Short mmCIF file of C-alpha atoms and ligand atoms in Angstrom, two decimals:
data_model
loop_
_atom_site.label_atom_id
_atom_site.label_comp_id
_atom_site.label_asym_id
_atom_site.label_seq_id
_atom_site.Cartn_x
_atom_site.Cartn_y
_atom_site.Cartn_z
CA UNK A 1316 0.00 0.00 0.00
CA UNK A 1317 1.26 3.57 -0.86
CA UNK A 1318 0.62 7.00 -0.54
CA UNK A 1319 -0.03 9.50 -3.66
CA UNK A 1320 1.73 12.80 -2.53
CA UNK A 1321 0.20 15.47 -5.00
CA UNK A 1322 2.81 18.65 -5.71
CA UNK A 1323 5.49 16.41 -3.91
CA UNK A 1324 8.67 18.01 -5.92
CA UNK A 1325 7.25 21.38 -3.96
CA UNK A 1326 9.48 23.19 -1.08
CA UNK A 1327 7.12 21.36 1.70
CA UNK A 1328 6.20 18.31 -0.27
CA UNK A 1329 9.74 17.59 -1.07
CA UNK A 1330 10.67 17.99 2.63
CA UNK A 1331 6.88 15.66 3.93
CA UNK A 1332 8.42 12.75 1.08
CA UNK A 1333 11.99 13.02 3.28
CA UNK A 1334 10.11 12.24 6.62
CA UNK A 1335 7.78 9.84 4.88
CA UNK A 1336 10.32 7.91 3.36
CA UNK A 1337 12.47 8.01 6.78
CA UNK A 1338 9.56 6.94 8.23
CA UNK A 1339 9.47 3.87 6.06
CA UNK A 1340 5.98 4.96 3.76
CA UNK A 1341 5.89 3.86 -0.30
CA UNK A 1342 5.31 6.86 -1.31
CA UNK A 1343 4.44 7.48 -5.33
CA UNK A 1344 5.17 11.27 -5.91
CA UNK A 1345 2.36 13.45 -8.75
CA UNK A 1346 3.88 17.02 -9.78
CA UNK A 1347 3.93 18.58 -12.96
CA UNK A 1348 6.79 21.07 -12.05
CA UNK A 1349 4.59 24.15 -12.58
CA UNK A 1350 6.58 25.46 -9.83
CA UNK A 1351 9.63 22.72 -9.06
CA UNK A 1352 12.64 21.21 -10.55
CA UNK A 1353 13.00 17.45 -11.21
CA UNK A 1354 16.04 18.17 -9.50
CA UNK A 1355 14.55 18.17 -5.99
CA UNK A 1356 13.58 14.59 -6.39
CA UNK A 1357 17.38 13.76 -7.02
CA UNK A 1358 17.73 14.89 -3.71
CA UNK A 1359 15.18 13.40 -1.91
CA UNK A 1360 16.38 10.59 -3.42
CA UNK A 1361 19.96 11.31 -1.78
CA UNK A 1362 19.11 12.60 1.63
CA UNK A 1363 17.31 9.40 1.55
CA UNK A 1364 18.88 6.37 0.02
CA UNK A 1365 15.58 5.32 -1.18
CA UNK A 1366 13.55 5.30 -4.19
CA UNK A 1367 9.72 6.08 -4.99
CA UNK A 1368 7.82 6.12 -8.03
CA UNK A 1369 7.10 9.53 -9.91
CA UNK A 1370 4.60 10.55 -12.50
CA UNK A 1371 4.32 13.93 -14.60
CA UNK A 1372 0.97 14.46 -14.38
CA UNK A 1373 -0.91 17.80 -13.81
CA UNK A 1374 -4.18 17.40 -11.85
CA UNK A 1375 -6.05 18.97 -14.47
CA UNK A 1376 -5.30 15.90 -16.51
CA UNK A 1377 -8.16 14.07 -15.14
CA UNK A 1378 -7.26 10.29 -17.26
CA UNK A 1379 -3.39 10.31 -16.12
CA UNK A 1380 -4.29 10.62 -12.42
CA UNK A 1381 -6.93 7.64 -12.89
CA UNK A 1382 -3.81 5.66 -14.43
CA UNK A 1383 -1.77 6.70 -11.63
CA UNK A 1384 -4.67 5.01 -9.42
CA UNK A 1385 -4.75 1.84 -11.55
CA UNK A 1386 -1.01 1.44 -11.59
CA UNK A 1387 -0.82 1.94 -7.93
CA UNK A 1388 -2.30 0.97 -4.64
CA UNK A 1389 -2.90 3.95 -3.17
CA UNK A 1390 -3.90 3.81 0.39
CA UNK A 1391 -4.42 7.65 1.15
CA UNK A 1392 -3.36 11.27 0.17
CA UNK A 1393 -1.53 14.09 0.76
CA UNK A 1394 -2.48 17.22 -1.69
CA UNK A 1395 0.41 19.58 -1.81
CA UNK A 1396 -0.48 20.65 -5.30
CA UNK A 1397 -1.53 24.31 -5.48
CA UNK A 1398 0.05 27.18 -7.03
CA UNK A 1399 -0.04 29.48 -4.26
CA UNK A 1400 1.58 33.57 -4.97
CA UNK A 1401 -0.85 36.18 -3.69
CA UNK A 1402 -0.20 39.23 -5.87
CA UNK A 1403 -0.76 36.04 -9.05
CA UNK A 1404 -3.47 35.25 -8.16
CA UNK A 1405 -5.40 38.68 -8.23
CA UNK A 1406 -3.51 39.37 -11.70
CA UNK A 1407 -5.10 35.80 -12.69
CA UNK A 1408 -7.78 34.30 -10.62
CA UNK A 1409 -9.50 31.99 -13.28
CA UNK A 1410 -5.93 30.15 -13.44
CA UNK A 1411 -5.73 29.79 -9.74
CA UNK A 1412 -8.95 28.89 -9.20
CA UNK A 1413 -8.79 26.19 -12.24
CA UNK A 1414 -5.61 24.79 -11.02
CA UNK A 1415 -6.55 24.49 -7.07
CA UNK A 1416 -9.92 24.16 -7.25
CA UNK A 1417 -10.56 21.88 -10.52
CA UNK A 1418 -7.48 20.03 -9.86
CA UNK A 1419 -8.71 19.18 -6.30
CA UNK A 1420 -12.24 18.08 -7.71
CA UNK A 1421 -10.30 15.79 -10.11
CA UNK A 1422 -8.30 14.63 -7.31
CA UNK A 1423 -11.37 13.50 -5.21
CA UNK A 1424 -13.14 11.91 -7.52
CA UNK A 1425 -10.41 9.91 -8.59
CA UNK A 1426 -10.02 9.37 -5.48
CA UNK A 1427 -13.65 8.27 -4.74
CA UNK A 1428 -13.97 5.83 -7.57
CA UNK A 1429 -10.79 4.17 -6.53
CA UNK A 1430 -12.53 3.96 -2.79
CA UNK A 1431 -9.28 6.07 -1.24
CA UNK A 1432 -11.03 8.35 1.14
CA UNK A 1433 -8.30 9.44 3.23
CA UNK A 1434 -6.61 12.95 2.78
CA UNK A 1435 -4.47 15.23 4.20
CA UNK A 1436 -5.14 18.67 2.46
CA UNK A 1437 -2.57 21.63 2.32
CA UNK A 1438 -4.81 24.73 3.74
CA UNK A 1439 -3.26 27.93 5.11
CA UNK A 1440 -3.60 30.47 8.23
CA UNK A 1441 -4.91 32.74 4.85
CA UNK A 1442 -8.58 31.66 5.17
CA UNK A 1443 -8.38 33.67 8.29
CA UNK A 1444 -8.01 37.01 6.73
CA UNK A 1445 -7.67 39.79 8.94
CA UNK A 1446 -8.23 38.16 12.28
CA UNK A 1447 -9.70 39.78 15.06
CA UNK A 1448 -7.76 38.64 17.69
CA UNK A 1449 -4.30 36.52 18.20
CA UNK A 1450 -3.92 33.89 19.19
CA UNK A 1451 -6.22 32.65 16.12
CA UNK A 1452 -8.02 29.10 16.54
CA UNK A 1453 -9.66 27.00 14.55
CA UNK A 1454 -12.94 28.22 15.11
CA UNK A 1455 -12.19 31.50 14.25
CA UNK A 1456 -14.68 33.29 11.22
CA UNK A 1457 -12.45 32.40 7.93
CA UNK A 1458 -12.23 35.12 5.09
CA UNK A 1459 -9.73 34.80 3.15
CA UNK A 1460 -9.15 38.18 1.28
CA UNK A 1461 -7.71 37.15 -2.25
CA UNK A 1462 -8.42 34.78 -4.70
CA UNK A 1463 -5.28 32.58 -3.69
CA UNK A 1464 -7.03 32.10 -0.30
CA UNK A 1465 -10.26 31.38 -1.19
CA UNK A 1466 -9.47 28.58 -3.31
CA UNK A 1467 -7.65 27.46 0.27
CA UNK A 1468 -10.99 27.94 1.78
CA UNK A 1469 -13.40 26.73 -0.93
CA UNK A 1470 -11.16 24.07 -0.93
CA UNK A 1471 -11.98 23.44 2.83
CA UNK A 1472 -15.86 23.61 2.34
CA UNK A 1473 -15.54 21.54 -1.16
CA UNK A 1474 -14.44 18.75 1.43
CA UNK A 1475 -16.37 19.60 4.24
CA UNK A 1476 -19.22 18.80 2.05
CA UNK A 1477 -17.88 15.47 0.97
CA UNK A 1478 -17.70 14.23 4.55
CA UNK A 1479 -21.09 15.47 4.84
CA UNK A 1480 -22.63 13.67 2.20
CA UNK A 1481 -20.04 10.16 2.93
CA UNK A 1482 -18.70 9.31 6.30
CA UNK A 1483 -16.47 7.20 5.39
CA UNK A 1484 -14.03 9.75 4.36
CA UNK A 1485 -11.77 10.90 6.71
CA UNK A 1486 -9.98 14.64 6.37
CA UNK A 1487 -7.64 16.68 7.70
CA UNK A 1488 -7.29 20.10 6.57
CA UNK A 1489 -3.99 21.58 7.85
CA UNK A 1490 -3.51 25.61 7.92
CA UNK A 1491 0.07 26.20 7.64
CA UNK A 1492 1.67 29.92 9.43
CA UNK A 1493 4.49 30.84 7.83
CA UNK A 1494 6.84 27.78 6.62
CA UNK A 1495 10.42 28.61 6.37
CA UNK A 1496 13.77 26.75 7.01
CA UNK A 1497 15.30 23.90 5.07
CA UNK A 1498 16.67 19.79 5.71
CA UNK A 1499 19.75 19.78 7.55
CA UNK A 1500 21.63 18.36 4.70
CA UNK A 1501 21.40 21.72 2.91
CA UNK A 1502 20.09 19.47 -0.15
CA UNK A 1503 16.60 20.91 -0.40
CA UNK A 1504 15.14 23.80 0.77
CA UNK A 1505 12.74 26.59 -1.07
CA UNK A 1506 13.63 28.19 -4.19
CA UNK A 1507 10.79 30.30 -5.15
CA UNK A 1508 10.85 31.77 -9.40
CA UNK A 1509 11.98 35.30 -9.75
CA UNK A 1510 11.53 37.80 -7.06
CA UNK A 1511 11.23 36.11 -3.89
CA UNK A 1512 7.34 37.33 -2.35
CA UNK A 1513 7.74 36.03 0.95
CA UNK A 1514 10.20 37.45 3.85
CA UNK A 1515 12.62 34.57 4.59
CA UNK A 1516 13.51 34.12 0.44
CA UNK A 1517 14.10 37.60 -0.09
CA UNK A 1518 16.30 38.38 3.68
CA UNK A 1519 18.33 35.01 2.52
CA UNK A 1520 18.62 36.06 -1.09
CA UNK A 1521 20.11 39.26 0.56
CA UNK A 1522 22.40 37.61 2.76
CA UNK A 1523 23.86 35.71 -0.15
CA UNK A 1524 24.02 39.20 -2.60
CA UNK A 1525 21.56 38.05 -5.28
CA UNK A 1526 19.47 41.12 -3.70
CA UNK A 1527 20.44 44.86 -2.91
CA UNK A 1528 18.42 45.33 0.37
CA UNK A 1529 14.89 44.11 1.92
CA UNK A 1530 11.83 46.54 1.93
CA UNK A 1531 10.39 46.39 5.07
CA UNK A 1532 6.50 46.87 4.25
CA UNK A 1533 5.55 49.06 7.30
CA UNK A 1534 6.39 50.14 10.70
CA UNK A 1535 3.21 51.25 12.21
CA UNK A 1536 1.65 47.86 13.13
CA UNK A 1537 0.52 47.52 17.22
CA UNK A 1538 3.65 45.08 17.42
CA UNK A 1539 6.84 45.80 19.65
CA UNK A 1540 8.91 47.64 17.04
CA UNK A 1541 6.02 48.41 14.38
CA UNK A 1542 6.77 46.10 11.92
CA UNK A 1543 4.11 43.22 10.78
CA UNK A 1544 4.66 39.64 13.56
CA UNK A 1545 4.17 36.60 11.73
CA UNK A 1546 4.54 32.61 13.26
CA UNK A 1547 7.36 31.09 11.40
CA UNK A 1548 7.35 27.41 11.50
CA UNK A 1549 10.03 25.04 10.40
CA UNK A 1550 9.44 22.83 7.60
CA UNK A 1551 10.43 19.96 8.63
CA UNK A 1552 8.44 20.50 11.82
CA UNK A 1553 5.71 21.06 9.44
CA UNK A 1554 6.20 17.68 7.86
CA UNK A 1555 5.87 16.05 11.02
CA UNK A 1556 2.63 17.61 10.94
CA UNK A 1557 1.71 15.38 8.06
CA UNK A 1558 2.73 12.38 9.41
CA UNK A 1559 0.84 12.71 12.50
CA UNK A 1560 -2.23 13.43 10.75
CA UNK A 1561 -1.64 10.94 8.41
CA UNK A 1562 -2.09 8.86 11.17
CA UNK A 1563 -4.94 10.35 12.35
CA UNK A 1564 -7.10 10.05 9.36
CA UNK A 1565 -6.30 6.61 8.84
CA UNK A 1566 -7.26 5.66 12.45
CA UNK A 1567 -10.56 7.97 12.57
CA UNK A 1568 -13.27 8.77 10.12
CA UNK A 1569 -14.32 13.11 9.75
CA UNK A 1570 -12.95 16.36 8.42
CA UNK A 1571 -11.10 18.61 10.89
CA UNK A 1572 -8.75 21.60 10.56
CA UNK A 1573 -5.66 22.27 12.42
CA UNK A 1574 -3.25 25.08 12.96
CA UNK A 1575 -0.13 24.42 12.30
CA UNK A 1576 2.38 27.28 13.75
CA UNK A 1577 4.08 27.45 16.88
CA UNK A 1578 2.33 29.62 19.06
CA UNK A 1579 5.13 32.25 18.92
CA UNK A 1580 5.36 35.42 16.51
CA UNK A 1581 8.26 37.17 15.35
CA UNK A 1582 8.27 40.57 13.93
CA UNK A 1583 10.52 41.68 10.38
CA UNK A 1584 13.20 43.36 12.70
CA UNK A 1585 13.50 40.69 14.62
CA UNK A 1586 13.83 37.77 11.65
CA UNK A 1587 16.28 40.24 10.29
CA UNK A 1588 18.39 40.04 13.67
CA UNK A 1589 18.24 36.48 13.96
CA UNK A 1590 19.28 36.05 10.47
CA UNK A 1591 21.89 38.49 10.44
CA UNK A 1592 23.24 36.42 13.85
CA UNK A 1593 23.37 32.94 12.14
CA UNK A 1594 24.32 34.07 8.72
CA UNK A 1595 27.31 36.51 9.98
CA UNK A 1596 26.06 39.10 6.87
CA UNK A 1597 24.29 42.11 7.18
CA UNK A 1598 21.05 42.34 5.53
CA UNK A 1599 20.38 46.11 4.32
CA UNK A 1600 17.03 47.41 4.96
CA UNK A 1601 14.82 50.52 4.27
CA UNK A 1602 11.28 50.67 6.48
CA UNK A 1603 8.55 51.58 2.93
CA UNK A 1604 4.49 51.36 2.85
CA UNK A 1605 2.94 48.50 4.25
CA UNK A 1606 2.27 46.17 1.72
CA UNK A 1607 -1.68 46.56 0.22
CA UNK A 1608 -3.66 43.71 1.87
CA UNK A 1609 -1.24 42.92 4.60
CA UNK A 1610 -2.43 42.21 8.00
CA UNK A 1611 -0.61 42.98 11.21
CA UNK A 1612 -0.03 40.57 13.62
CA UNK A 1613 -0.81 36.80 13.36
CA UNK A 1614 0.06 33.36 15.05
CA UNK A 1615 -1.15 30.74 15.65
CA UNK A 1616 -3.37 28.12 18.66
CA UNK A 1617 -1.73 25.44 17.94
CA UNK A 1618 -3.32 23.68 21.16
CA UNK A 1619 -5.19 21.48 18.91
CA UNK A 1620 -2.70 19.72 17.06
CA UNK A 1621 -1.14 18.86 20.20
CA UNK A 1622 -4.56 17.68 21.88
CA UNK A 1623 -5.93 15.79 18.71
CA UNK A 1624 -2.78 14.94 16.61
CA UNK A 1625 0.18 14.79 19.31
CA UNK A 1626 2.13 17.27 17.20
CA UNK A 1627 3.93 20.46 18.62
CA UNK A 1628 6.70 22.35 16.44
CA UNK A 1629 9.96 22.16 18.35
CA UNK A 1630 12.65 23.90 16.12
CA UNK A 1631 13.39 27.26 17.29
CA UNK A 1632 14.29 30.44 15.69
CA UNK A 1633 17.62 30.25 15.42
CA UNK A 1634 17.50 26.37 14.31
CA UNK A 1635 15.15 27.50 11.43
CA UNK A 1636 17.41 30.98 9.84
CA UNK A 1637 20.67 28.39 10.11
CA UNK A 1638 19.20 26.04 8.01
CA UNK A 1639 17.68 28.40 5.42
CA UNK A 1640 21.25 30.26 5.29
CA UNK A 1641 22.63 26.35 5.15
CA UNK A 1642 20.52 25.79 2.07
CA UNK A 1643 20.93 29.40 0.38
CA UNK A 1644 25.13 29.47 0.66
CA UNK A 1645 24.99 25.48 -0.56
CA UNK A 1646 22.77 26.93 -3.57
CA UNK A 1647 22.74 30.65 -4.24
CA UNK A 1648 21.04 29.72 -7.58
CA UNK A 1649 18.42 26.87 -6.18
CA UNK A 1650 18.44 23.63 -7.96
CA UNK A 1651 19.72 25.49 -11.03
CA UNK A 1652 23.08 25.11 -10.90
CA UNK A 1653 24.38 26.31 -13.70
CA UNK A 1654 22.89 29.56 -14.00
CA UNK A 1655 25.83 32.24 -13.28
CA UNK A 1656 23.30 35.15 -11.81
CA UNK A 1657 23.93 38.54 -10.02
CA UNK A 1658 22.02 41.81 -8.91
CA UNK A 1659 21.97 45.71 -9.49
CA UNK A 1660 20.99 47.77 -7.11
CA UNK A 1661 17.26 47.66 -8.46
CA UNK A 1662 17.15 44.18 -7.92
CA UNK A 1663 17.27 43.16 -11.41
CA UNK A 1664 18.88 39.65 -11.85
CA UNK A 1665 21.09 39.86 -15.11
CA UNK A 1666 23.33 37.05 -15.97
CA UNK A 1667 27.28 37.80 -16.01
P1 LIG B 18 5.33 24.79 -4.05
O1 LIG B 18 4.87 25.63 -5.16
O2 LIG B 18 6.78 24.71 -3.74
O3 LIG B 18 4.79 23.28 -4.27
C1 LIG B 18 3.59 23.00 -4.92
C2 LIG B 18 3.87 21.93 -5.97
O4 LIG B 18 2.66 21.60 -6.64
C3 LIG B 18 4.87 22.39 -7.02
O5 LIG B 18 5.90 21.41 -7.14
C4 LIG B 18 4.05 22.49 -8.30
O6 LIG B 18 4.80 22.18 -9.44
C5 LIG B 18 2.95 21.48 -8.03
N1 LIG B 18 1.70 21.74 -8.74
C6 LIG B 18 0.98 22.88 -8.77
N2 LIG B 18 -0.13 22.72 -9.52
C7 LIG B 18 -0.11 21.44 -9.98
C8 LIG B 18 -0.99 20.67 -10.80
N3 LIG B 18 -2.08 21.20 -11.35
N4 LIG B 18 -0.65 19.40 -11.05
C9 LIG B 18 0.46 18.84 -10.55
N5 LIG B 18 1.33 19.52 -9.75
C10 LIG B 18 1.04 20.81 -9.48
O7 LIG B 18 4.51 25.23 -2.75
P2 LIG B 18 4.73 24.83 -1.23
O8 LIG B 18 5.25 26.02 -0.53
O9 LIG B 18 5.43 23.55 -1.12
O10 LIG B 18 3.21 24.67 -0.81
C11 LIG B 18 2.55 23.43 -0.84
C12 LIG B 18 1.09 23.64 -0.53
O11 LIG B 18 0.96 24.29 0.73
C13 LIG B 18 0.37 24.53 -1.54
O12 LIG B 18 -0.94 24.04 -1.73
C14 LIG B 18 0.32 25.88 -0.83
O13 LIG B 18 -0.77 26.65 -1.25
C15 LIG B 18 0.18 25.47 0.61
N6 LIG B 18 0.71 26.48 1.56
C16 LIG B 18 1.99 26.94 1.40
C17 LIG B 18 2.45 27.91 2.28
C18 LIG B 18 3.85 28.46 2.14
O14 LIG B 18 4.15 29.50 2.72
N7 LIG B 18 4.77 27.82 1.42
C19 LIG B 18 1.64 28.41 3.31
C20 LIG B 18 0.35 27.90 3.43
C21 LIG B 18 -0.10 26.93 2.54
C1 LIG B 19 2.09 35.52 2.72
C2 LIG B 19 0.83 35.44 1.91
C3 LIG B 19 -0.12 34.43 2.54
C4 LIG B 19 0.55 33.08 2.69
C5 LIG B 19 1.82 33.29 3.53
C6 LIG B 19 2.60 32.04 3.74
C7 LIG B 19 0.67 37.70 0.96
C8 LIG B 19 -0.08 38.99 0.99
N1 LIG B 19 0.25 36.78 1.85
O1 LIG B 19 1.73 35.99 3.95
O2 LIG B 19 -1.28 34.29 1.77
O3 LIG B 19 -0.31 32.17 3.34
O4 LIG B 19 2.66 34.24 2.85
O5 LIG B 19 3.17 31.65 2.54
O6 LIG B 19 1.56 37.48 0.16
N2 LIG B 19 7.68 41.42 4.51
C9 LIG B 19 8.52 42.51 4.35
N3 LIG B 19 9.27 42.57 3.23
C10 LIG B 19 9.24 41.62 2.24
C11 LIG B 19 8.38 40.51 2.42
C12 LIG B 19 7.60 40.45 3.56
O7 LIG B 19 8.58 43.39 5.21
O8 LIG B 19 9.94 41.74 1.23
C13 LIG B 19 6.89 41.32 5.75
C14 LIG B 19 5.38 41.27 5.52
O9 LIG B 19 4.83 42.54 5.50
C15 LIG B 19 4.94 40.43 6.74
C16 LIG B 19 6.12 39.49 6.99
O10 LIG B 19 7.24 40.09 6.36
O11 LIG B 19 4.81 41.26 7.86
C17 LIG B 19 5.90 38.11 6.40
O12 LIG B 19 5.56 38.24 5.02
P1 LIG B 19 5.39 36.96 4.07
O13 LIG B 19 6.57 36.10 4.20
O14 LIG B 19 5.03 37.46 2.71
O15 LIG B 19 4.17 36.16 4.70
P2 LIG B 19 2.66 36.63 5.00
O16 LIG B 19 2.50 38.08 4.88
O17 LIG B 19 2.26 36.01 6.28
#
């Protein structure tokens, strides 16, 4: 029996197939590098020693994921497979909401003719929105404010429903905070196209000199130093995650949510300290506009996980900006090696 890891070549699906594979699960990877490189299953394949079966298939192809049913006994899933920028998906919501949302549909009834009704979903602290309060739980009101996160949380009542109408299925829908760090080995890590959206890519891309300086998108927020708190997690913490509620839906029949964080939020100053501590570099920073959309302060409950699926994140601060400076010095240039890249002072990559 195996598992079907959708979007598995991804920066947390990539790290998930790691543990998995530790862990001793046949795992058969789907991914149709939309936003990957074959190359990170090389090197799952070497932090690992082991071996897994891998099909090119995008979820919109609705015939090549029945094959990958037929060819394999699949036992249960974990969805990775999203694309998932922000600022994208306003420029082009019918693609986001045709890849997530029809490739999910795809996904479950695949998945529902083959009998497979176990599924651990990738959903994100974005259906939320603009919470009232922090610490958020689970039963906080969602409202996600851009197309990106409402396929996360159209996505959640899509499968709600399905429980609803079949019992038999058993769900976990897991809302991610902020994943950042890297394996150990230094052999996979994130390596997001173009200009980096998220903090931790750009402040390491900075470190490293592919980027002039960070932008710091406001310093008015009610945090201690007026810039925006966030609850970084570490990925492989995060994959954990998975395997624990992995177990969980196989044991137990429902759909629940869980917040996956750590309980603890760190502001931009302060990610830029810790960085600059593990890393040795300085990481040049002006303070500009909040970024349109952003919300203030946010972290996680993440009492839940620990109650229901025995999970708690344990890698600290420091343990998760030495591994994402491990993986950034091992490869400035991601899993493209070859590429021979630098930066002007407008942060304009131009080959040399
Ligand atoms: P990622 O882009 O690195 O990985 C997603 C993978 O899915 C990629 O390898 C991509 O090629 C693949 N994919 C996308 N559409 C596909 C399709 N139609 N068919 C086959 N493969 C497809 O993203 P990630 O950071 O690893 O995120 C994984 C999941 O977690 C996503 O669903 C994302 O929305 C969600 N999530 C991510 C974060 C984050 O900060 N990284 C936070 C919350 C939720
Ligand atoms: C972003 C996404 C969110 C997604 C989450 C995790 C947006 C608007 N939201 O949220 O949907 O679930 O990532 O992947 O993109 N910051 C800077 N300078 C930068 C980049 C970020 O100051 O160059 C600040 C932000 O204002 C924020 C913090 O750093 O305060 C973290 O930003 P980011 O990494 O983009 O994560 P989120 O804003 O939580």
């Amino acid at each position: 029996m195996g598992l079907l890891i959708t979007g598995g070549a991804g920066y947390i699906g990539s790290h998930t197939c790691v543990e998995l594979l530790n862990a001793g699960y046949h795992i058969v990877i789907v991914d149709n590098f939309s936003n990957s490189k074959p190359e990170s299953l090389n090197r799952i394949r070497r932090i690992t020693g082991k071996d897994f079966t891998f099909y090119n298939v995008d979820l919109l192809d609705k015939d090549g994921l029945e094959s990958i049913f037929y060819e394999n006994e699949i036992e249960a899933v974990m969805h990775f497979a999203g694309l998932k920028s922000v600022g994208e998906s306003v420029a082009l919501p019918l693609r986001y909401y045709l890849n997530n949302i029809t490739g999910t549909l795809n996904l479950c009834e695949v998945m529902k003719e083959h009998g497979v009704k176990q599924l651990v979903f990738s959903s994100s602290a974005t259906v939320y929105g603009n919470p009232d309060s922090v610490p958020i739980d689970e039963g906080f009101t969602l409202g996600a404010t851009n197309p990106y996160g409402r396929t996360k949380q159209m996505i959640e009542e899509i499968l709600s429903d399905l429980f609803h109408s079949d019992n038999e299925w058993s769900i976990a829908l897991l809302r991610y905070f902020n994943p950042i760090g890297a394996h150990k080995s230094g052999l996979i890590g994130e390596d997001p196209n173009g200009i980096p959206n998220n903090l931790m890519p750009f402040i390491s891309q900075v470190a490293v000199g592919k980027r002039y300086e960070l932008n710091v998108f406001g310093d008015n927020y009610p945090s201690r130093d007026g810039t925006g708190v966030r609850d970084y997690i570490h990925v492989v913490d995060l994959a954990i995650g998975h395997i624990k509620a992995l177990k969980k839906v196989l044991e137990t029949k429902g759909v629940d949510a869980y917040n996956l964080g750590t309980g603890i939020g760190y502001s931009v100053l302060e990610m830029i300290k810790n960085f600059e501590k593990v890393s040795g570099r300085k990481i040049p920073c002006k303070i500009v506009d909040p970024r349109p959309g952003d919300i203030g302060i946010c972290y996680a409950n993440p009492v839940k996980a620990k109650e229901e699926l025995g999970w708690i994140a344990y890698r600290g601060i420091e343990e998760m900006c030495e591994d994402t400076w491990r993986w950034q010095i091992n490869n400035p240039n991601g899993y493209e090696e070859h590429a021979n890249l630098t930066i002007t002072n407008n942060n304009i990559i131009q080959e040399v």
